[in-house]
Amino acid sequence: THGGAMSPPASDSITCFSRIQSQIKEKRKIASIAAGLVRQHDRIFMDASSTSLFLARELVHRNNLTIITDSVRIILELASNSSIHVICTGGVLRSSSFSLIGPTAVDCVEKFHADIFFCSCTGLSSEAGATESDEFEVEVKKTMASRADRRVLMLDHTKFGKVGLSRFLSLDQIDMIVTDSWSDQLRRQYPQIHVPAG
């Protein structure tokens, strides 16, 4: 500032609010494709990513689903539909990301089994796998992944080849990748990329 100095806002706070507004068109496309993978009566883990929030908006009018999440935003998004059974993990509220973290969240997730785990990431590479820059949320993601039959990674095309701070899924643990744009070369590198029919 003129004639003085001030601390910059916390970087994780910037990330939380900016990521919801970034790549909106791509996230909507990804969420629409991912919603096509959901069947009636599915039990679903959803992480606290902004892409999962877009998926929740796609699923809010569905019936007979069970959704277990550590995301306060997703809980609020789904609250209007009483036919969706929403389970909140509990835990310590991380206000910068509106996620619930810590041992309580992990212990809660360990009590459940899901058909599918939907998540996003900071980056995906062949060597590092799916990585996350927020180390506070990694343990919850790892636990959800271990308690699900299928693990579906949702990411836009800008995240391929990038590496975050901490890995939560190796490449061979990912059953399916949902993205907004792909090439033959990218599919050779990541054969889990899902190409919807039509």
PDB file of C-alpha atoms in Angstrom:
ATOM      1  CA  THR A   1       0.000   0.000   0.000  1.00  0.00           C
ATOM      2  CA  HIS A   2       1.125   3.606  -0.448  1.00  0.00           C
ATOM      3  CA  GLY A   3       3.452   4.507   2.413  1.00  0.00           C
ATOM      4  CA  GLY A   4       3.154   1.158   4.153  1.00  0.00           C
ATOM      5  CA  ALA A   5       2.852  -2.597   3.917  1.00  0.00           C
ATOM      6  CA  MET A   6       0.243  -5.224   4.589  1.00  0.00           C
ATOM      7  CA  SER A   7       0.117  -9.014   4.706  1.00  0.00           C
ATOM      8  CA  PRO A   8      -1.289 -10.666   1.582  1.00  0.00           C
ATOM      9  CA  PRO A   9      -4.448 -12.726   2.005  1.00  0.00           C
ATOM     10  CA  ALA A  10      -3.864 -16.414   2.721  1.00  0.00           C
ATOM     11  CA  SER A  11      -3.192 -18.304  -0.498  1.00  0.00           C
ATOM     12  CA  ASP A  12      -5.617 -21.103   0.367  1.00  0.00           C
ATOM     13  CA  SER A  13      -8.432 -18.560   0.767  1.00  0.00           C
ATOM     14  CA  ILE A  14      -7.691 -17.181  -2.679  1.00  0.00           C
ATOM     15  CA  THR A  15      -7.695 -20.691  -4.086  1.00  0.00           C
ATOM     16  CA  CYS A  16     -11.022 -21.618  -2.477  1.00  0.00           C
ATOM     17  CA  PHE A  17     -13.020 -18.750  -3.906  1.00  0.00           C
ATOM     18  CA  SER A  18     -11.239 -18.441  -7.231  1.00  0.00           C
ATOM     19  CA  ARG A  19     -11.459 -22.136  -8.089  1.00  0.00           C
ATOM     20  CA  ILE A  20     -15.275 -22.084  -7.960  1.00  0.00           C
ATOM     21  CA  GLN A  21     -15.239 -19.334 -10.583  1.00  0.00           C
ATOM     22  CA  SER A  22     -12.506 -20.842 -12.767  1.00  0.00           C
ATOM     23  CA  GLN A  23     -13.059 -23.233 -15.699  1.00  0.00           C
ATOM     24  CA  ILE A  24     -16.835 -23.085 -15.137  1.00  0.00           C
ATOM     25  CA  LYS A  25     -17.765 -24.300 -18.632  1.00  0.00           C
ATOM     26  CA  GLU A  26     -15.322 -27.197 -18.342  1.00  0.00           C
ATOM     27  CA  LYS A  27     -16.532 -28.185 -14.879  1.00  0.00           C
ATOM     28  CA  ARG A  28     -20.146 -28.185 -16.007  1.00  0.00           C
ATOM     29  CA  LYS A  29     -19.284 -30.511 -18.880  1.00  0.00           C
ATOM     30  CA  ILE A  30     -17.296 -32.793 -16.586  1.00  0.00           C
ATOM     31  CA  ALA A  31     -20.106 -32.865 -14.027  1.00  0.00           C
ATOM     32  CA  SER A  32     -22.666 -33.712 -16.710  1.00  0.00           C
ATOM     33  CA  ILE A  33     -20.559 -36.641 -17.940  1.00  0.00           C
ATOM     34  CA  ALA A  34     -19.881 -37.844 -14.383  1.00  0.00           C
ATOM     35  CA  ALA A  35     -23.584 -37.696 -13.510  1.00  0.00           C
ATOM     36  CA  GLY A  36     -24.197 -40.192 -16.309  1.00  0.00           C
ATOM     37  CA  LEU A  37     -22.170 -42.734 -14.349  1.00  0.00           C
ATOM     38  CA  VAL A  38     -24.491 -42.562 -11.329  1.00  0.00           C
ATOM     39  CA  ARG A  39     -27.158 -45.227 -10.959  1.00  0.00           C
ATOM     40  CA  GLN A  40     -30.240 -45.282  -8.766  1.00  0.00           C
ATOM     41  CA  HIS A  41     -29.496 -46.410  -5.189  1.00  0.00           C
ATOM     42  CA  ASP A  42     -25.773 -45.707  -5.555  1.00  0.00           C
ATOM     43  CA  ARG A  43     -23.796 -44.871  -2.444  1.00  0.00           C
ATOM     44  CA  ILE A  44     -21.373 -42.098  -3.299  1.00  0.00           C
ATOM     45  CA  PHE A  45     -18.367 -40.465  -1.676  1.00  0.00           C
ATOM     46  CA  MET A  46     -17.777 -36.896  -2.868  1.00  0.00           C
ATOM     47  CA  ASP A  47     -14.753 -34.822  -1.932  1.00  0.00           C
ATOM     48  CA  ALA A  48     -14.808 -31.098  -1.184  1.00  0.00           C
ATOM     49  CA  SER A  49     -13.577 -30.010  -4.612  1.00  0.00           C
ATOM     50  CA  SER A  50     -15.337 -27.393  -6.707  1.00  0.00           C
ATOM     51  CA  THR A  51     -15.875 -29.978  -9.467  1.00  0.00           C
ATOM     52  CA  SER A  52     -17.726 -32.207  -7.011  1.00  0.00           C
ATOM     53  CA  LEU A  53     -19.911 -29.219  -6.159  1.00  0.00           C
ATOM     54  CA  PHE A  54     -20.859 -28.954  -9.841  1.00  0.00           C
ATOM     55  CA  LEU A  55     -21.618 -32.688  -9.815  1.00  0.00           C
ATOM     56  CA  ALA A  56     -23.868 -32.222  -6.776  1.00  0.00           C
ATOM     57  CA  ARG A  57     -25.797 -29.612  -8.768  1.00  0.00           C
ATOM     58  CA  GLU A  58     -26.306 -32.219 -11.494  1.00  0.00           C
ATOM     59  CA  LEU A  59     -27.554 -34.805  -8.986  1.00  0.00           C
ATOM     60  CA  VAL A  60     -29.755 -32.615  -6.792  1.00  0.00           C
ATOM     61  CA  HIS A  61     -32.957 -33.674  -8.573  1.00  0.00           C
ATOM     62  CA  ARG A  62     -32.161 -37.403  -8.526  1.00  0.00           C
ATOM     63  CA  ASN A  63     -33.830 -39.819  -6.122  1.00  0.00           C
ATOM     64  CA  ASN A  64     -32.657 -42.726  -3.982  1.00  0.00           C
ATOM     65  CA  LEU A  65     -29.000 -41.806  -3.620  1.00  0.00           C
ATOM     66  CA  THR A  66     -26.766 -41.849  -0.572  1.00  0.00           C
ATOM     67  CA  ILE A  67     -24.035 -39.219  -0.634  1.00  0.00           C
ATOM     68  CA  ILE A  68     -21.277 -39.045   1.959  1.00  0.00           C
ATOM     69  CA  THR A  69     -19.199 -35.889   1.850  1.00  0.00           C
ATOM     70  CA  ASP A  70     -16.816 -33.664   3.783  1.00  0.00           C
ATOM     71  CA  SER A  71     -18.001 -30.590   1.867  1.00  0.00           C
ATOM     72  CA  VAL A  72     -20.272 -28.084   3.598  1.00  0.00           C
ATOM     73  CA  ARG A  73     -21.133 -26.573   0.202  1.00  0.00           C
ATOM     74  CA  ILE A  74     -22.294 -29.926  -1.168  1.00  0.00           C
ATOM     75  CA  ILE A  75     -24.364 -30.618   1.950  1.00  0.00           C
ATOM     76  CA  LEU A  76     -26.165 -27.302   1.496  1.00  0.00           C
ATOM     77  CA  GLU A  77     -26.585 -27.904  -2.242  1.00  0.00           C
ATOM     78  CA  LEU A  78     -28.327 -31.243  -1.658  1.00  0.00           C
ATOM     79  CA  ALA A  79     -30.373 -30.229   1.384  1.00  0.00           C
ATOM     80  CA  SER A  80     -33.420 -29.325  -0.715  1.00  0.00           C
ATOM     81  CA  ASN A  81     -33.989 -32.923  -1.836  1.00  0.00           C
ATOM     82  CA  SER A  82     -35.156 -35.154   1.013  1.00  0.00           C
ATOM     83  CA  SER A  83     -34.952 -38.267  -1.193  1.00  0.00           C
ATOM     84  CA  ILE A  84     -31.162 -37.978  -1.236  1.00  0.00           C
ATOM     85  CA  HIS A  85     -29.694 -39.402   1.956  1.00  0.00           C
ATOM     86  CA  VAL A  86     -26.836 -37.025   2.813  1.00  0.00           C
ATOM     87  CA  ILE A  87     -24.226 -38.041   5.376  1.00  0.00           C
ATOM     88  CA  CYS A  88     -21.892 -35.370   6.735  1.00  0.00           C
ATOM     89  CA  THR A  89     -18.506 -36.650   7.861  1.00  0.00           C
ATOM     90  CA  GLY A  90     -18.143 -34.184  10.693  1.00  0.00           C
ATOM     91  CA  GLY A  91     -14.691 -32.984  11.644  1.00  0.00           C
ATOM     92  CA  VAL A  92     -12.920 -29.670  11.965  1.00  0.00           C
ATOM     93  CA  LEU A  93     -14.305 -26.963   9.687  1.00  0.00           C
ATOM     94  CA  ARG A  94     -11.687 -25.484   7.404  1.00  0.00           C
ATOM     95  CA  SER A  95     -13.356 -22.187   6.607  1.00  0.00           C
ATOM     96  CA  SER A  96     -11.087 -21.373   3.667  1.00  0.00           C
ATOM     97  CA  SER A  97     -12.373 -24.396   1.726  1.00  0.00           C
ATOM     98  CA  PHE A  98     -15.651 -25.171   3.549  1.00  0.00           C
ATOM     99  CA  SER A  99     -14.368 -28.708   4.049  1.00  0.00           C
ATOM    100  CA  LEU A 100     -14.356 -30.923   7.137  1.00  0.00           C
ATOM    101  CA  ILE A 101     -10.974 -32.371   8.012  1.00  0.00           C
ATOM    102  CA  GLY A 102      -9.091 -34.192  10.731  1.00  0.00           C
ATOM    103  CA  PRO A 103      -9.386 -37.542  12.558  1.00  0.00           C
ATOM    104  CA  THR A 104     -13.149 -37.217  13.121  1.00  0.00           C
ATOM    105  CA  ALA A 105     -13.760 -36.912   9.373  1.00  0.00           C
ATOM    106  CA  VAL A 106     -11.453 -39.840   8.606  1.00  0.00           C
ATOM    107  CA  ASP A 107     -13.037 -42.021  11.321  1.00  0.00           C
ATOM    108  CA  CYS A 108     -16.500 -41.305   9.941  1.00  0.00           C
ATOM    109  CA  VAL A 109     -15.537 -42.217   6.374  1.00  0.00           C
ATOM    110  CA  GLU A 110     -14.043 -45.510   7.587  1.00  0.00           C
ATOM    111  CA  LYS A 111     -17.482 -46.572   8.847  1.00  0.00           C
ATOM    112  CA  PHE A 112     -19.000 -46.533   5.358  1.00  0.00           C
ATOM    113  CA  HIS A 113     -18.651 -48.307   2.033  1.00  0.00           C
ATOM    114  CA  ALA A 114     -19.491 -46.614  -1.269  1.00  0.00           C
ATOM    115  CA  ASP A 115     -20.070 -47.810  -4.796  1.00  0.00           C
ATOM    116  CA  ILE A 116     -18.151 -44.885  -6.246  1.00  0.00           C
ATOM    117  CA  PHE A 117     -15.834 -42.076  -5.127  1.00  0.00           C
ATOM    118  CA  PHE A 118     -15.914 -38.852  -7.115  1.00  0.00           C
ATOM    119  CA  CYS A 119     -12.980 -36.508  -6.588  1.00  0.00           C
ATOM    120  CA  SER A 120     -10.832 -33.898  -8.230  1.00  0.00           C
ATOM    121  CA  CYS A 121      -7.201 -32.923  -7.839  1.00  0.00           C
ATOM    122  CA  THR A 122      -4.601 -30.218  -8.257  1.00  0.00           C
ATOM    123  CA  GLY A 123      -2.802 -32.214 -10.920  1.00  0.00           C
ATOM    124  CA  LEU A 124      -2.414 -35.607 -12.567  1.00  0.00           C
ATOM    125  CA  SER A 125       0.761 -37.104 -13.980  1.00  0.00           C
ATOM    126  CA  SER A 126       1.819 -40.599 -14.993  1.00  0.00           C
ATOM    127  CA  GLU A 127       4.601 -40.600 -12.418  1.00  0.00           C
ATOM    128  CA  ALA A 128       3.005 -38.844  -9.438  1.00  0.00           C
ATOM    129  CA  GLY A 129      -0.613 -39.898  -9.936  1.00  0.00           C
ATOM    130  CA  ALA A 130      -3.392 -37.658  -8.598  1.00  0.00           C
ATOM    131  CA  THR A 131      -2.017 -35.009  -6.286  1.00  0.00           C
ATOM    132  CA  GLU A 132      -3.478 -32.306  -4.079  1.00  0.00           C
ATOM    133  CA  SER A 133      -1.955 -29.057  -2.839  1.00  0.00           C
ATOM    134  CA  ASP A 134      -4.089 -29.054   0.304  1.00  0.00           C
ATOM    135  CA  GLU A 135      -2.415 -31.469   2.687  1.00  0.00           C
ATOM    136  CA  PHE A 136      -5.287 -31.122   5.186  1.00  0.00           C
ATOM    137  CA  GLU A 137      -7.741 -32.812   2.823  1.00  0.00           C
ATOM    138  CA  VAL A 138      -5.487 -35.583   1.528  1.00  0.00           C
ATOM    139  CA  GLU A 139      -6.165 -38.037   4.364  1.00  0.00           C
ATOM    140  CA  VAL A 140      -9.933 -37.765   3.893  1.00  0.00           C
ATOM    141  CA  LYS A 141      -9.544 -38.344   0.142  1.00  0.00           C
ATOM    142  CA  LYS A 142      -7.286 -41.361   0.711  1.00  0.00           C
ATOM    143  CA  THR A 143      -9.787 -42.893   3.107  1.00  0.00           C
ATOM    144  CA  MET A 144     -12.720 -42.340   0.762  1.00  0.00           C
ATOM    145  CA  ALA A 145     -10.718 -43.955  -2.039  1.00  0.00           C
ATOM    146  CA  SER A 146      -9.964 -47.011   0.098  1.00  0.00           C
ATOM    147  CA  ARG A 147     -13.626 -47.479   1.010  1.00  0.00           C
ATOM    148  CA  ALA A 148     -15.095 -47.288  -2.514  1.00  0.00           C
ATOM    149  CA  ASP A 149     -15.505 -49.908  -5.231  1.00  0.00           C
ATOM    150  CA  ARG A 150     -14.676 -47.418  -8.012  1.00  0.00           C
ATOM    151  CA  ARG A 151     -12.615 -44.252  -7.999  1.00  0.00           C
ATOM    152  CA  VAL A 152     -13.542 -41.608 -10.575  1.00  0.00           C
ATOM    153  CA  LEU A 153     -11.198 -38.655 -10.982  1.00  0.00           C
ATOM    154  CA  MET A 154     -12.719 -35.495 -12.457  1.00  0.00           C
ATOM    155  CA  LEU A 155     -10.360 -32.866 -13.853  1.00  0.00           C
ATOM    156  CA  ASP A 156     -10.234 -30.325 -16.642  1.00  0.00           C
ATOM    157  CA  HIS A 157      -7.608 -30.539 -19.367  1.00  0.00           C
ATOM    158  CA  THR A 158      -5.327 -27.918 -17.752  1.00  0.00           C
ATOM    159  CA  LYS A 159      -4.470 -30.258 -14.859  1.00  0.00           C
ATOM    160  CA  PHE A 160      -2.832 -33.032 -16.884  1.00  0.00           C
ATOM    161  CA  GLY A 161       0.912 -33.138 -16.311  1.00  0.00           C
ATOM    162  CA  LYS A 162       0.770 -31.011 -13.175  1.00  0.00           C
ATOM    163  CA  VAL A 163       1.943 -32.188  -9.743  1.00  0.00           C
ATOM    164  CA  GLY A 164       0.662 -30.953  -6.387  1.00  0.00           C
ATOM    165  CA  LEU A 165       2.114 -31.287  -2.905  1.00  0.00           C
ATOM    166  CA  SER A 166       0.810 -34.706  -1.894  1.00  0.00           C
ATOM    167  CA  ARG A 167      -0.420 -37.796  -3.740  1.00  0.00           C
ATOM    168  CA  PHE A 168      -3.738 -39.361  -2.760  1.00  0.00           C
ATOM    169  CA  LEU A 169      -4.180 -41.791  -5.685  1.00  0.00           C
ATOM    170  CA  SER A 170      -1.588 -43.548  -7.781  1.00  0.00           C
ATOM    171  CA  LEU A 171      -2.428 -43.886 -11.466  1.00  0.00           C
ATOM    172  CA  ASP A 172      -3.241 -47.595 -11.138  1.00  0.00           C
ATOM    173  CA  GLN A 173      -5.756 -46.850  -8.360  1.00  0.00           C
ATOM    174  CA  ILE A 174      -7.862 -44.651 -10.655  1.00  0.00           C
ATOM    175  CA  ASP A 175     -10.666 -46.594 -12.331  1.00  0.00           C
ATOM    176  CA  MET A 176     -11.951 -43.786 -14.528  1.00  0.00           C
ATOM    177  CA  ILE A 177     -10.964 -40.259 -15.525  1.00  0.00           C
ATOM    178  CA  VAL A 178     -13.644 -37.758 -16.551  1.00  0.00           C
ATOM    179  CA  THR A 179     -12.376 -34.670 -18.343  1.00  0.00           C
ATOM    180  CA  ASP A 180     -13.670 -32.002 -20.695  1.00  0.00           C
ATOM    181  CA  SER A 181     -11.258 -32.504 -23.595  1.00  0.00           C
ATOM    182  CA  TRP A 182      -9.014 -35.316 -24.748  1.00  0.00           C
ATOM    183  CA  SER A 183      -6.847 -36.410 -27.639  1.00  0.00           C
ATOM    184  CA  ASP A 184      -5.732 -39.815 -28.863  1.00  0.00           C
ATOM    185  CA  GLN A 185      -2.290 -39.112 -27.431  1.00  0.00           C
ATOM    186  CA  LEU A 186      -3.732 -38.235 -24.024  1.00  0.00           C
ATOM    187  CA  ARG A 187      -5.871 -41.385 -24.042  1.00  0.00           C
ATOM    188  CA  ARG A 188      -2.791 -43.485 -24.779  1.00  0.00           C
ATOM    189  CA  GLN A 189      -1.078 -41.926 -21.785  1.00  0.00           C
ATOM    190  CA  TYR A 190      -4.169 -42.182 -19.576  1.00  0.00           C
ATOM    191  CA  PRO A 191      -6.281 -45.121 -20.789  1.00  0.00           C
ATOM    192  CA  GLN A 192      -8.761 -44.569 -17.944  1.00  0.00           C
ATOM    193  CA  ILE A 193     -10.187 -41.502 -19.714  1.00  0.00           C
ATOM    194  CA  HIS A 194     -13.912 -42.016 -20.138  1.00  0.00           C
ATOM    195  CA  VAL A 195     -15.356 -41.149 -23.541  1.00  0.00           C
ATOM    196  CA  PRO A 196     -19.150 -40.993 -23.268  1.00  0.00           C
ATOM    197  CA  ALA A 197     -21.214 -42.625 -25.986  1.00  0.00           C
ATOM    198  CA  GLY A 198     -22.463 -40.263 -28.637  1.00  0.00           C
TER     199      GLY A 198
END
